[in-house]
Short mmCIF file of C-alpha atoms and ligand atoms in Angstrom, two decimals:
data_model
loop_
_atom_site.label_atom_id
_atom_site.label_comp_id
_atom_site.label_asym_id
_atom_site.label_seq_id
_atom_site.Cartn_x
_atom_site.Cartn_y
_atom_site.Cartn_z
CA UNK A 1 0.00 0.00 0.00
CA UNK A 2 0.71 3.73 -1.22
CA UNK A 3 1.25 6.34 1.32
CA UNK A 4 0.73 9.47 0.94
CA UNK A 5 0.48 12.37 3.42
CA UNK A 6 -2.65 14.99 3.57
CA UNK A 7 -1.30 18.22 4.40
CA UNK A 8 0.55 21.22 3.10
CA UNK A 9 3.01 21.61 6.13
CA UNK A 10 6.56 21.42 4.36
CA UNK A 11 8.28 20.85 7.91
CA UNK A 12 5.71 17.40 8.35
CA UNK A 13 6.48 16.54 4.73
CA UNK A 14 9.80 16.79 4.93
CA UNK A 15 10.03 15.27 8.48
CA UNK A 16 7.81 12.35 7.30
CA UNK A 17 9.64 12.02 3.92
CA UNK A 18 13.15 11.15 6.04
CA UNK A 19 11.45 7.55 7.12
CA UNK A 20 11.55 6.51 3.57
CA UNK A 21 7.69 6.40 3.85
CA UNK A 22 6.29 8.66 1.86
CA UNK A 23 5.13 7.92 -1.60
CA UNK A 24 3.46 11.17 -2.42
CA UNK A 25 1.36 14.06 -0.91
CA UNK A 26 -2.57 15.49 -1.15
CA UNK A 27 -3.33 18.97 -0.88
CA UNK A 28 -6.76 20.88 -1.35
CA UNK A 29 -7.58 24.50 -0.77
CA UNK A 30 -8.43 23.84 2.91
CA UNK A 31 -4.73 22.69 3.73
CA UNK A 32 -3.22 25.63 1.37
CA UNK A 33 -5.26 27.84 3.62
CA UNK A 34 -4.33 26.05 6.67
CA UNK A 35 -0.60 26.62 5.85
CA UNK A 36 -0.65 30.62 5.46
CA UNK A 37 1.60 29.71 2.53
CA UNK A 38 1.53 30.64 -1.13
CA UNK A 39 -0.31 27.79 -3.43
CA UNK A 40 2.44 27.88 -5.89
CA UNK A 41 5.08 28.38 -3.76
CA UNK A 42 4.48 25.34 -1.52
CA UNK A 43 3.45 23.51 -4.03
CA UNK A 44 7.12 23.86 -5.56
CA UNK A 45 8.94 23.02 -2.30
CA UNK A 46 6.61 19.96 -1.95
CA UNK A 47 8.07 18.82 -5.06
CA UNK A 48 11.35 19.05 -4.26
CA UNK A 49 11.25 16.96 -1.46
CA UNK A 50 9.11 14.30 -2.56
CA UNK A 51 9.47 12.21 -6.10
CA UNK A 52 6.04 10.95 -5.56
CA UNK A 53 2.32 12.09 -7.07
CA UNK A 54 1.97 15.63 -5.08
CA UNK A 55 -1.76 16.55 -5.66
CA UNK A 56 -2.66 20.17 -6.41
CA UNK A 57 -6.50 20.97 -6.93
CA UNK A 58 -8.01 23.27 -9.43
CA UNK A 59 -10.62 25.95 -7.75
CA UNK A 60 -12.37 26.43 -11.20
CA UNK A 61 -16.19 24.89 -11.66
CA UNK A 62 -16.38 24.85 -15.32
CA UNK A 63 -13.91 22.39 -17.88
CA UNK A 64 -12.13 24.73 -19.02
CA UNK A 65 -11.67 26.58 -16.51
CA UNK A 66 -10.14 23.92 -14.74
CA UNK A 67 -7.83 22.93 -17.57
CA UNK A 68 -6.39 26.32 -17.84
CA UNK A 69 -5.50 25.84 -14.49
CA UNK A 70 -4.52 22.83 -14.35
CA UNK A 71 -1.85 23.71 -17.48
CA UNK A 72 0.09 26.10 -15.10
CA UNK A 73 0.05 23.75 -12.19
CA UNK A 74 1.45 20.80 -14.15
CA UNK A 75 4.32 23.18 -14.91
CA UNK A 76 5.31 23.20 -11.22
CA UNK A 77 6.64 20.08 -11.39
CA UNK A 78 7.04 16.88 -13.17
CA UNK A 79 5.44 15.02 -10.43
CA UNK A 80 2.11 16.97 -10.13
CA UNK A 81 -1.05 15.40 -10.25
CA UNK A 82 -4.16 17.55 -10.93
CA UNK A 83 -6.31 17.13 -8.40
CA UNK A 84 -10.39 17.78 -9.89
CA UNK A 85 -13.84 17.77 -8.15
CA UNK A 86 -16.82 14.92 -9.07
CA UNK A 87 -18.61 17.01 -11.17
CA UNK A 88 -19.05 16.72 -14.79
CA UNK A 89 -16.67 19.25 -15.79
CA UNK A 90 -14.33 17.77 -13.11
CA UNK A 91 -14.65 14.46 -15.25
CA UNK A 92 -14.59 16.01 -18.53
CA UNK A 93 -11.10 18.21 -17.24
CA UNK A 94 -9.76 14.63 -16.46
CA UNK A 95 -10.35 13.19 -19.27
CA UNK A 96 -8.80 15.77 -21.12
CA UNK A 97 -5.32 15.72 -18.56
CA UNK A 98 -5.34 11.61 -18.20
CA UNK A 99 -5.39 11.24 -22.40
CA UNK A 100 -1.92 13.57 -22.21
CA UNK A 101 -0.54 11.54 -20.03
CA UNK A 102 -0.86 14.01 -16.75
CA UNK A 103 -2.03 12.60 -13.55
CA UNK A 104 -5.40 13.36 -12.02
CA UNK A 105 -6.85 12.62 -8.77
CA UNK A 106 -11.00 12.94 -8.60
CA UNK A 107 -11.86 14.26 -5.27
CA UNK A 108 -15.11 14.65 -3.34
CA UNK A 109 -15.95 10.85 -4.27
CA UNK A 110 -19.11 9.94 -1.97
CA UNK A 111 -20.62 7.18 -3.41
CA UNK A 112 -19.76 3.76 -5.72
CA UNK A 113 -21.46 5.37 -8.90
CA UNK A 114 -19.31 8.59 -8.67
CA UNK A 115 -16.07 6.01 -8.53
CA UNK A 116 -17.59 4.47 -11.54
CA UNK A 117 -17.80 7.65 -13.78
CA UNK A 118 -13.99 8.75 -12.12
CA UNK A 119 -12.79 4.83 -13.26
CA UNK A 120 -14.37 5.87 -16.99
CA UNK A 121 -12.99 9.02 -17.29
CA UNK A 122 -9.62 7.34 -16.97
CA UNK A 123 -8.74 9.07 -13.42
CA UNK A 124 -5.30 7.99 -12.02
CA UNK A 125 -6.66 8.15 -8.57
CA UNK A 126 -10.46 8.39 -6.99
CA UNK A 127 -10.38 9.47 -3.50
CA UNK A 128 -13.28 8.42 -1.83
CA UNK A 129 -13.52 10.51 1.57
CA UNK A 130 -14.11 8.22 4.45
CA UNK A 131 -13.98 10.25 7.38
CA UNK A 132 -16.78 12.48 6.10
CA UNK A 133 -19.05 9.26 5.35
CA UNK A 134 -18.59 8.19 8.77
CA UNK A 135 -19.46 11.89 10.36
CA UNK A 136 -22.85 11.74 9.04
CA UNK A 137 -23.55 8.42 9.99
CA UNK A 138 -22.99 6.48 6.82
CA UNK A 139 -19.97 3.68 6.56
CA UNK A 140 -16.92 4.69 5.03
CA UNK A 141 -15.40 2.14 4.36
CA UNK A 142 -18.05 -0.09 3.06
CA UNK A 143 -17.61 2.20 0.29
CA UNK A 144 -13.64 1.20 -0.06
CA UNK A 145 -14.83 -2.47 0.03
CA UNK A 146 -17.30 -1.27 -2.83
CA UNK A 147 -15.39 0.38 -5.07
CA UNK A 148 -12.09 -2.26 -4.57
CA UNK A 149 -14.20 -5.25 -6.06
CA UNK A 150 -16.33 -2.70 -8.44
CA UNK A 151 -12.73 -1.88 -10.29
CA UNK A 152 -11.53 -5.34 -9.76
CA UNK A 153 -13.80 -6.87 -12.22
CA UNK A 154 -12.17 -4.64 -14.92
CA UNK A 155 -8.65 -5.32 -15.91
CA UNK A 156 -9.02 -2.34 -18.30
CA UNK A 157 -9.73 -0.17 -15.14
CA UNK A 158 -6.23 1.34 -14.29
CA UNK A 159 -7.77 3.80 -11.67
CA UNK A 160 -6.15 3.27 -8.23
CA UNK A 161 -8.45 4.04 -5.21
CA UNK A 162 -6.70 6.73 -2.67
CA UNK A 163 -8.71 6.66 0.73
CA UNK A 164 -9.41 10.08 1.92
CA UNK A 165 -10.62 11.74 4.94
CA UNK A 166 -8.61 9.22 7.12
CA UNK A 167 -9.26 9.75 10.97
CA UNK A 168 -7.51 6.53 12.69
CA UNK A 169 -5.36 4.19 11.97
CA UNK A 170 -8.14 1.60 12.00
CA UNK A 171 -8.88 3.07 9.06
CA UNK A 172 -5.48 3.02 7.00
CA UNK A 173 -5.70 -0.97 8.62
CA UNK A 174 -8.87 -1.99 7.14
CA UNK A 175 -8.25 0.13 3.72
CA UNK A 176 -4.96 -2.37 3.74
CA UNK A 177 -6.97 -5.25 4.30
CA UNK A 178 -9.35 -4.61 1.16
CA UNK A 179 -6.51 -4.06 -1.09
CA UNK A 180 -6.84 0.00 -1.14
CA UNK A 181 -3.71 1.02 -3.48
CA UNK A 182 -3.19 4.48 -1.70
CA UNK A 183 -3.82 6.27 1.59
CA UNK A 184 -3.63 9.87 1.88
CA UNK A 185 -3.24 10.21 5.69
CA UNK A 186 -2.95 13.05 8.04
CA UNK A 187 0.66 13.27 9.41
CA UNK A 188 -0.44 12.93 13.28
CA UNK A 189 -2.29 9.49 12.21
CA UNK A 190 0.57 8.42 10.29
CA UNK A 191 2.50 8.70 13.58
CA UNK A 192 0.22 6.82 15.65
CA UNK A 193 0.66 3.91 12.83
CA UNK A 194 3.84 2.78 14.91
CA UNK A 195 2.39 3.29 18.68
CA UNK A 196 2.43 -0.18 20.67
CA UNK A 197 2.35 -0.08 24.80
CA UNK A 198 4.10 -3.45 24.34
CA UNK A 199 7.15 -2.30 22.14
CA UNK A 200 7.37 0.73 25.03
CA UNK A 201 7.39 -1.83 27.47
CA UNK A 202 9.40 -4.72 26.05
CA UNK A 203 12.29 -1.76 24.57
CA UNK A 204 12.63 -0.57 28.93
CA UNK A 205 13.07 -3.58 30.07
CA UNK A 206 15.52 -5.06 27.34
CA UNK A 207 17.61 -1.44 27.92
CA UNK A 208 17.26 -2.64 31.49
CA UNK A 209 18.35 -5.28 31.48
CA UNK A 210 21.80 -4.51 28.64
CA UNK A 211 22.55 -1.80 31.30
CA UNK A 212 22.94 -4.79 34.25
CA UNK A 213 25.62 -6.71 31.84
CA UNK A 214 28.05 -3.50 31.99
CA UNK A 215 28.91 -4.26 28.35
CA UNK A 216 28.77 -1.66 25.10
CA UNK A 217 28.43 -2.66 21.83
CA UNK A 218 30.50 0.28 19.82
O1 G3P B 301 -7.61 15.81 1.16
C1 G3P B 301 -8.91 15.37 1.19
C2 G3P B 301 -9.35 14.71 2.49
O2 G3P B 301 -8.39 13.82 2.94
C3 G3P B 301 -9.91 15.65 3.51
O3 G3P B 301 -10.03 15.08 4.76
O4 G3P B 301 -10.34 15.33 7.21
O5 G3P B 301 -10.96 17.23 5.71
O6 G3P B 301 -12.34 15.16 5.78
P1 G3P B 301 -10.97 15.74 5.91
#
């Protein structure tokens, strides 16, 4: 499994990218807002630090529109993916991007049919939003499970499915378990990926216990 990291903090990118983790990075215009920072700016630095898909999202509504826009932000970087809403122009803009050969990632995916349409307009990623399911009561990641065995009836169907909207690492877990290709997760959940009271617990007492034999290893 992908993973990517949802946010547009350079110092958590660049902090997360030094695990050897990170395989790209999703912004939107809530997380370019969040980060006080200039889109094309950070979008640049992003980049540079990781070799992976870095999503960028258009803010037009209409096709072309959002493929005017999408032309300058592909010439941030080679690694850009354009990042377009489930609308009908937001297909019709990634149809036009995916047939040149330029990544796009559908966002705002909320149900199995809209996954359908991304899958036929030849998105490279649908990003169904979990998190957001789950907050009004509906099951998120039923809809993973849905959309994994829709697209695997389809060899033909190249579109990989990038959970969204991750809140816990129960989440990123149970994605894994359906065969998800991608999460997008928030760096503080990524951290909490590792957490274990046991490891805490077993690591004390082995350091313990080295400390009683008096002996160093370098
Ligand atoms: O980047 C899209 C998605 O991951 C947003 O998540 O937490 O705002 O629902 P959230």
């Amino acid at each position: 499994m992908k993973f990517f990291v949802d946010t547009a903090d350079i110092k958590e990118i660049r902090d997360l990218a030094a695990t050897g983790m990170l395989d790209g990075v999703t912004t939107n215009p809530s997380l370019v807002a969040k980060s006080g920072r200039d889109f094309f700016e950070v979008l640049k630095e992003i980049c540079a630090v990781v070799t992976g898909p870095v999503s960028a999202e258009v803010t037009a509504t209409d096709a072309a529109g959002m493929i005017k826009e999408g032309e300058k932000l592909t010439k941030i970087a080679k690694n850009i993916c354009i990042k377009v809403p489930l609308t009908w122009d937001g297909l019709k803009a990634c149809k036009h991007f995916t047939s040149n050969g330029t990544m796009v990632n559908v966002t705002l995916c909320f149900s199995a049919a809209q996954a359908l349409l991304a899958a036929k307009a030849g998105a490279t990623f649908i990003s169904p939003f979990v998190g957001r399911l789950d907050d009004i009561g509906q099951d998120g990641m039923q809809l993973i499970s849905d959309i994994c065995t829709m697209y695997s009836q389809y060899d033909y169907f190249k579109t990989e499915v990038l959970v969204a909207s991750i809140r816990n690492p129960v989440h990123i877990i149970d994605a894994a378990l359906m065969g998800a290709h991608v999460a997008t997760i928030p760096p503080s959940v990524l951290r909490q990926l590792i957490n274990h009271p046991l490891t805490d617990k077993g690591l004390e007492v082995f350091l313990a216990d080295w400390q009683k034999t008096g002996q160093k290893i370098a």
